[in-house]
Coordinates of N, CA and C in Angstrom, one line a residue:
M1 N -74.1 38.9 -32.7 CA -73.1 39.7 -32.1 C -72.1 38.8 -31.3
D2 N -72.4 37.7 -31.1 CA -71.4 36.8 -30.4 C -70.2 36.6 -31.2
L3 N -70.3 36.8 -32.5 CA -69.1 36.6 -33.3 C -68.1 37.7 -33.1
L4 N -68.6 38.9 -32.9 CA -67.7 40.0 -32.7 C -67.1 40.2 -31.3
I5 N -67.9 39.8 -30.3 CA -67.5 40.0 -29.0 C -67.3 38.6 -28.4
P6 N -66.1 38.3 -28.0 CA -65.8 37.0 -27.4 C -66.3 36.8 -26.0
D7 N -66.5 35.7 -25.6 CA -67.0 35.4 -24.2 C -65.9 35.7 -23.2
S8 N -66.3 36.1 -22.0 CA -65.3 36.5 -21.0 C -64.4 35.3 -20.6
G9 N -64.9 34.1 -20.6 CA -64.1 32.9 -20.2 C -63.1 32.7 -21.3
L10 N -63.5 32.9 -22.5 CA -62.6 32.7 -23.6 C -61.5 33.7 -23.5
L11 N -61.9 34.9 -23.2 CA -60.9 36.0 -23.0 C -59.9 35.7 -21.9
F12 N -60.4 35.2 -20.8 CA -59.6 34.8 -19.7 C -58.6 33.8 -20.1
W13 N -59.0 32.7 -20.7 CA -58.1 31.6 -21.1 C -57.2 32.1 -22.2
M14 N -57.6 32.9 -23.1 CA -56.7 33.4 -24.1 C -55.6 34.3 -23.5
G15 N -56.0 35.1 -22.5 CA -55.1 35.9 -21.8 C -54.1 35.1 -21.0
L16 N -54.6 34.1 -20.3 CA -53.8 33.2 -19.5 C -52.8 32.5 -20.5
V17 N -53.2 31.9 -21.6 CA -52.3 31.2 -22.5 C -51.3 32.2 -23.1
F18 N -51.8 33.4 -23.4 CA -50.9 34.4 -23.9 C -49.8 34.7 -22.9
L19 N -50.1 34.9 -21.6 CA -49.2 35.2 -20.6 C -48.2 34.0 -20.4
V20 N -48.7 32.7 -20.5 CA -47.8 31.5 -20.3 C -46.9 31.5 -21.5
V21 N -47.4 31.7 -22.7 CA -46.5 31.7 -23.9 C -45.5 32.8 -23.8
L22 N -46.0 34.0 -23.3 CA -45.1 35.1 -23.2 C -44.0 34.8 -22.2
F23 N -44.4 34.2 -21.0 CA -43.5 33.8 -20.0 C -42.4 32.8 -20.6
I24 N -42.9 31.7 -21.3 CA -42.0 30.7 -21.8 C -41.1 31.4 -22.9
L25 N -41.7 32.2 -23.7 CA -40.8 32.9 -24.7 C -39.8 33.8 -24.0
W26 N -40.3 34.5 -22.9 CA -39.4 35.4 -22.2 C -38.3 34.7 -21.5
K27 N -38.6 33.5 -21.0 CA -37.7 32.8 -20.2 C -36.7 32.0 -21.1
W28 N -37.2 31.3 -22.2 CA -36.3 30.5 -23.0 C -36.2 30.9 -24.4
G29 N -37.2 31.5 -25.0 CA -37.2 31.9 -26.4 C -36.4 33.2 -26.8
F30 N -36.8 34.2 -26.1 CA -36.2 35.5 -26.4 C -34.7 35.5 -26.1
P31 N -34.2 34.9 -24.9 CA -32.8 34.9 -24.7 C -32.1 34.2 -25.9
V32 N -32.6 33.1 -26.4 CA -32.0 32.4 -27.5 C -32.0 33.2 -28.7
I33 N -33.2 33.9 -29.0 CA -33.3 34.7 -30.2 C -32.3 35.9 -30.0
V34 N -32.3 36.5 -28.9 CA -31.4 37.7 -28.6 C -29.9 37.2 -28.7
N35 N -29.6 36.1 -28.1 CA -28.3 35.5 -28.2 C -27.9 35.2 -29.6
M36 N -28.7 34.6 -30.4 CA -28.4 34.4 -31.8 C -28.2 35.7 -32.6
T37 N -29.1 36.7 -32.3 CA -28.9 38.0 -32.9 C -27.6 38.6 -32.5
N38 N -27.3 38.5 -31.2 CA -26.0 39.1 -30.8 C -24.8 38.4 -31.4
E39 N -24.9 37.0 -31.5 CA -23.8 36.3 -32.1 C -23.7 36.6 -33.6
R40 N -24.8 36.8 -34.3 CA -24.8 37.2 -35.7 C -24.2 38.5 -35.8
K41 N -24.6 39.5 -34.9 CA -24.0 40.8 -34.9 C -22.5 40.8 -34.7
A42 N -22.1 40.0 -33.7 CA -20.7 39.8 -33.4 C -19.9 39.3 -34.6
F43 N -20.5 38.2 -35.3 CA -19.9 37.6 -36.4 C -19.8 38.7 -37.6
I44 N -20.8 39.4 -37.8 CA -20.8 40.5 -38.8 C -19.7 41.5 -38.4
D45 N -19.7 42.0 -37.2 CA -18.7 43.0 -36.7 C -17.3 42.4 -36.9
E46 N -17.1 41.2 -36.5 CA -15.8 40.5 -36.7 C -15.4 40.4 -38.1
S47 N -16.4 40.1 -39.0 CA -16.1 40.0 -40.4 C -15.7 41.3 -41.0
L48 N -16.5 42.4 -40.6 CA -16.1 43.7 -41.0 C -14.8 44.1 -40.5
R49 N -14.4 43.8 -39.3 CA -13.1 44.2 -38.7 C -12.0 43.4 -39.5
K50 N -12.2 42.1 -39.8 CA -11.3 41.4 -40.6 C -11.1 41.9 -42.0
A51 N -12.3 42.3 -42.6 CA -12.2 42.9 -43.9 C -11.5 44.2 -43.9
H52 N -11.7 45.0 -42.9 CA -10.9 46.2 -42.8 C -9.4 46.0 -42.6
E53 N -9.1 45.0 -41.8 CA -7.7 44.6 -41.6 C -7.1 44.1 -42.9
A54 N -7.9 43.3 -43.6 CA -7.4 42.8 -44.9 C -7.2 43.9 -45.9
N55 N -8.1 44.9 -45.9 CA -7.9 46.0 -46.8 C -6.6 46.8 -46.4
E56 N -6.4 47.0 -45.1 CA -5.2 47.7 -44.6 C -4.0 46.9 -45.0
R57 N -4.0 45.5 -44.8 CA -2.9 44.7 -45.2 C -2.6 44.8 -46.7
L58 N -3.7 44.8 -47.5 CA -3.6 44.9 -49.0 C -3.0 46.2 -49.3
A59 N -3.4 47.3 -48.7 CA -2.8 48.6 -48.9 C -1.4 48.6 -48.6
N60 N -1.0 48.0 -47.4 CA 0.4 47.9 -47.0 C 1.2 47.1 -48.0
I61 N 0.6 46.0 -48.5 CA 1.3 45.2 -49.5 C 1.5 45.9 -50.8
Q62 N 0.5 46.7 -51.2 CA 0.6 47.5 -52.4 C 1.7 48.5 -52.2
R63 N 1.8 49.2 -51.0 CA 2.8 50.2 -50.8 C 4.2 49.5 -50.8
E64 N 4.3 48.4 -50.1 CA 5.5 47.6 -50.1 C 5.9 47.2 -51.5
G65 N 5.0 46.7 -52.3 CA 5.2 46.4 -53.7 C 5.7 47.5 -54.5
E66 N 5.1 48.7 -54.3 CA 5.6 49.9 -55.0 C 7.0 50.3 -54.5
S67 N 7.2 50.2 -53.2 CA 8.5 50.5 -52.7 C 9.6 49.5 -53.2
I68 N 9.2 48.3 -53.3 CA 10.2 47.3 -53.8 C 10.4 47.5 -55.3
L69 N 9.4 47.8 -56.0 CA 9.5 48.2 -57.4 C 10.4 49.4 -57.6
Q70 N 10.2 50.4 -56.8 CA 11.0 51.6 -56.9 C 12.5 51.3 -56.6
E71 N 12.7 50.5 -55.5 CA 14.1 50.1 -55.2 C 14.7 49.3 -56.4
A72 N 13.9 48.4 -57.0 CA 14.4 47.7 -58.1 C 14.7 48.6 -59.3
R73 N 13.9 49.6 -59.5 CA 14.2 50.5 -60.6 C 15.5 51.3 -60.3
E74 N 15.6 51.7 -59.0 CA 16.8 52.4 -58.6 C 18.1 51.6 -58.8
K75 N 18.0 50.3 -58.3 CA 19.1 49.4 -58.5 C 19.4 49.1 -59.9
Q76 N 18.3 49.0 -60.8 CA 18.6 48.8 -62.2 C 19.3 50.0 -62.8
A77 N 18.9 51.2 -62.4 CA 19.5 52.4 -62.9 C 21.0 52.5 -62.4
Q78 N 21.2 52.1 -61.1 CA 22.6 52.1 -60.6 C 23.4 51.1 -61.3
I79 N 22.9 49.9 -61.6 CA 23.6 48.8 -62.3 C 23.9 49.3 -63.7
L80 N 22.9 49.9 -64.4 CA 23.2 50.4 -65.7 C 24.3 51.5 -65.7
K81 N 24.2 52.4 -64.7 CA 25.2 53.4 -64.6 C 26.6 52.8 -64.4
E82 N 26.7 51.8 -63.4 CA 28.0 51.2 -63.2 C 28.5 50.4 -64.5
A83 N 27.5 49.8 -65.2 CA 27.9 49.1 -66.4 C 28.4 50.1 -67.4
T84 N 27.8 51.2 -67.5 CA 28.2 52.3 -68.5 C 29.6 52.8 -68.1
E85 N 29.8 53.0 -66.8 CA 31.1 53.5 -66.3 C 32.2 52.5 -66.6
T86 N 31.8 51.2 -66.3 CA 32.8 50.1 -66.6 C 33.1 50.0 -68.1
R87 N 32.1 50.1 -68.9 CA 32.3 50.1 -70.4 C 33.2 51.2 -70.8
D88 N 32.9 52.4 -70.3 CA 33.6 53.6 -70.7 C 35.1 53.4 -70.2
A89 N 35.3 52.9 -69.0 CA 36.6 52.7 -68.5 C 37.4 51.7 -69.4
I90 N 36.7 50.6 -69.7 CA 37.3 49.6 -70.6 C 37.7 50.2 -72.0
V91 N 36.7 51.0 -72.5 CA 37.0 51.6 -73.8 C 38.2 52.5 -73.7
E92 N 38.2 53.4 -72.6 CA 39.3 54.3 -72.4 C 40.6 53.6 -72.3
K93 N 40.6 52.5 -71.5 CA 41.8 51.7 -71.3 C 42.3 51.1 -72.6
A94 N 41.3 50.6 -73.4 CA 41.7 50.0 -74.7 C 42.2 51.1 -75.6
Q95 N 41.6 52.3 -75.6 CA 42.1 53.4 -76.4 C 43.5 53.8 -76.0
G96 N 43.7 53.9 -74.7 CA 45.0 54.2 -74.2 C 46.1 53.2 -74.6
K97 N 45.7 51.9 -74.5 CA 46.7 50.9 -74.9 C 46.9 51.0 -76.4
A98 N 45.9 51.3 -77.2 CA 46.1 51.4 -78.6 C 47.0 52.6 -78.9
R99 N 46.8 53.7 -78.2 CA 47.6 54.9 -78.4 C 49.1 54.5 -78.0
E100 N 49.3 53.9 -76.9 CA 50.6 53.5 -76.5 C 51.2 52.6 -77.5
E101 N 50.5 51.6 -78.0 CA 51.0 50.6 -79.0 C 51.3 51.4 -80.3
G102 N 50.4 52.3 -80.7 CA 50.7 53.1 -81.9 C 51.9 53.9 -81.7
A103 N 52.1 54.6 -80.6 CA 53.3 55.4 -80.3 C 54.5 54.5 -80.3
R104 N 54.4 53.3 -79.7 CA 55.6 52.4 -79.7 C 55.9 52.0 -81.1
L105 N 54.9 51.6 -81.9 CA 55.2 51.1 -83.2 C 55.8 52.3 -84.1
L106 N 55.2 53.5 -83.9 CA 55.7 54.6 -84.6 C 57.2 54.9 -84.2
S107 N 57.5 54.9 -82.9 CA 58.9 55.1 -82.5 C 59.8 54.0 -83.0
E108 N 59.3 52.8 -83.0 CA 60.1 51.7 -83.6 C 60.3 51.9 -85.1
A109 N 59.3 52.3 -85.8 CA 59.4 52.5 -87.2 C 60.4 53.6 -87.5
K110 N 60.3 54.7 -86.7 CA 61.2 55.8 -86.9 C 62.6 55.4 -86.6
A111 N 62.8 54.6 -85.5 CA 64.2 54.1 -85.3 C 64.7 53.2 -86.4
E112 N 63.8 52.4 -86.9 CA 64.2 51.5 -88.0 C 64.5 52.3 -89.3
I113 N 63.7 53.3 -89.5 CA 63.9 54.2 -90.7 C 65.3 54.9 -90.5
E114 N 65.5 55.4 -89.3 CA 66.8 56.1 -89.1 C 68.0 55.2 -89.2
A115 N 67.8 53.9 -88.7 CA 68.9 53.0 -88.9 C 69.1 52.7 -90.4
E116 N 68.0 52.5 -91.1 CA 68.1 52.2 -92.5 C 68.8 53.4 -93.3
K117 N 68.4 54.6 -92.8 CA 68.9 55.8 -93.4 C 70.5 55.9 -93.2
Q118 N 70.8 55.6 -91.9 CA 72.3 55.6 -91.6 C 73.0 54.6 -92.4
N119 N 72.4 53.4 -92.5 CA 73.1 52.3 -93.3 C 73.2 52.7 -94.8
A120 N 72.1 53.4 -95.3 CA 72.2 53.8 -96.7 C 73.2 54.9 -96.9
I121 N 73.3 55.8 -95.9 CA 74.3 56.9 -96.0 C 75.7 56.3 -96.0
R122 N 75.9 55.3 -95.1 CA 77.2 54.6 -94.9 C 77.5 53.9 -96.2
D123 N 76.5 53.2 -96.8 CA 76.8 52.5 -98.1 C 77.1 53.5 -99.2
I124 N 76.3 54.6 -99.2 CA 76.6 55.6 -100.3 C 78.0 56.2 -100.1
R125 N 78.4 56.5 -98.8 CA 79.7 57.1 -98.6 C 80.8 56.1 -99.0
A126 N 80.6 54.8 -98.7 CA 81.6 53.8 -99.0 C 81.7 53.7 -100.5
Q127 N 80.5 53.8 -101.2 CA 80.5 53.7 -102.7 C 81.2 54.9 -103.3
V128 N 80.8 56.1 -102.7 CA 81.4 57.4 -103.2 C 82.9 57.4 -103.0
A129 N 83.3 56.9 -101.8 CA 84.8 56.8 -101.5 C 85.5 55.9 -102.5
E130 N 84.8 54.7 -102.7 CA 85.4 53.8 -103.6 C 85.5 54.3 -105.0
L131 N 84.4 55.0 -105.4 CA 84.4 55.6 -106.8 C 85.4 56.7 -106.8
S132 N 85.5 57.5 -105.8 CA 86.5 58.6 -105.7 C 87.9 58.1 -105.9
V133 N 88.2 57.0 -105.2 CA 89.5 56.4 -105.2 C 89.8 55.9 -106.6
L134 N 88.8 55.2 -107.2 CA 88.9 54.7 -108.6 C 89.1 55.8 -109.6
I135 N 88.3 56.9 -109.4 CA 88.5 58.0 -110.3 C 89.8 58.7 -110.1
A136 N 90.2 58.9 -108.8 CA 91.5 59.5 -108.6 C 92.6 58.7 -109.1
E137 N 92.5 57.4 -108.9 CA 93.5 56.5 -109.4 C 93.7 56.6 -111.0
K138 N 92.5 56.6 -111.7 CA 92.6 56.8 -113.1 C 93.1 58.1 -113.5
V139 N 92.7 59.2 -112.8 CA 93.2 60.5 -113.1 C 94.7 60.6 -112.8
V140 N 95.1 60.1 -111.7 CA 96.5 60.1 -111.4 C 97.3 59.3 -112.4
R141 N 96.8 58.1 -112.8 CA 97.5 57.4 -113.8 C 97.6 58.1 -115.1
E142 N 96.5 58.8 -115.5 CA 96.5 59.5 -116.7 C 97.5 60.7 -116.6
N143 N 97.4 61.4 -115.5 CA 98.3 62.6 -115.3 C 99.8 62.2 -115.1
L144 N 100.0 61.1 -114.5 CA 101.4 60.7 -114.2 C 101.9 59.7 -115.2
S145 N 101.4 59.7 -116.4 CA 101.9 58.8 -117.4 C 103.3 59.0 -117.9
D146 N 103.7 60.3 -117.8 CA 105.1 60.5 -118.2 C 105.8 61.3 -117.1
D147 N 107.2 61.4 -117.2 CA 108.0 62.0 -116.1 C 107.7 63.5 -115.9
K148 N 107.5 64.2 -117.0 CA 107.3 65.6 -117.0 C 106.1 65.9 -116.2
K149 N 105.0 65.2 -116.5 CA 103.7 65.4 -115.8 C 103.8 65.1 -114.3
Q150 N 104.6 64.1 -114.0 CA 104.8 63.8 -112.6 C 105.5 64.9 -111.9
M151 N 106.6 65.5 -112.5 CA 107.3 66.6 -111.9 C 106.4 67.8 -111.7
D152 N 105.6 68.1 -112.7 CA 104.8 69.3 -112.7 C 103.8 69.1 -111.5
L153 N 103.2 67.9 -111.4 CA 102.2 67.6 -110.3 C 102.9 67.8 -108.9
I154 N 104.1 67.3 -108.8 CA 104.8 67.3 -107.5 C 105.1 68.8 -107.1
N155 N 105.5 69.6 -108.1 CA 105.8 71.0 -107.9 C 104.6 71.8 -107.5
R156 N 103.5 71.5 -108.2 CA 102.3 72.2 -107.9 C 101.8 71.9 -106.5
L157 N 101.8 70.6 -106.2 CA 101.4 70.2 -104.8 C 102.2 70.8 -103.7
L158 N 103.5 70.9 -104.0 CA 104.4 71.5 -103.0 C 104.1 73.0 -102.9
D159 N 103.8 73.6 -104.0 CA 103.5 75.1 -104.0 C 102.2 75.3 -103.2
E160 N 101.3 74.4 -103.4 CA 100.0 74.5 -102.6 C 100.2 74.3 -101.1
V161 N 101.0 73.3 -100.8 CA 101.2 73.0 -99.4 C 102.0 74.2 -98.7
T162 N 103.0 74.7 -99.4 CA 103.8 75.8 -98.8 C 103.0 77.1 -98.8
G163 N 102.1 77.3 -99.8 CA 101.2 78.4 -99.9 C 100.2 78.4 -98.7
D164 N 99.8 77.2 -98.4 CA 98.8 77.0 -97.3 C 99.6 77.3 -96.0
R165 N 100.8 77.0 -95.9 CA 101.5 77.2 -94.6 C 101.8 78.7 -94.5
K166 N 102.0 79.4 -95.5 CA 102.3 80.9 -95.5 C 101.0 81.5 -95.0
N167 N 99.9 81.1 -95.5 CA 98.6 81.7 -95.2 C 98.3 81.5 -93.7
V168 N 98.7 80.3 -93.2 CA 98.4 80.0 -91.9 C 99.2 80.8 -90.9
N169 N 100.5 81.1 -91.3 CA 101.4 81.9 -90.4 C 101.0 83.3 -90.5

């Protein structure tokens, strides 16, 4: 039975050693262990806080990125709209110039055609007058080839002139 029940002296020394070790651990061991545990807890808390801040910053950066992307899309749309308006204005201006140039060329062509027409009419009148004079000259020569025909023509013309005067009065 000695094996199961220790001697009272042994119990005393074991109790005393236990109390000394407990005192030493209490005085120097536990504070170090508690301090290390507190430091580890503080480090973990700080890491969690930093991770949370990093997540918040990442979320802010994502929101800013989306905002910047949206602004870029809006600017792109605005630039495309302005480019379209500029293109339309340039096309309209070019069409206006083309219309003006076409109208100017048309009016110049009409004026040139009118001038050519007047020149042609003048030439035709001159040719008709020249032909009329030539024909009249030949007719008069033929009609006035003898004295009797000349006298008949003079009398007839006088009758026409005096007849015209009577009708006028």
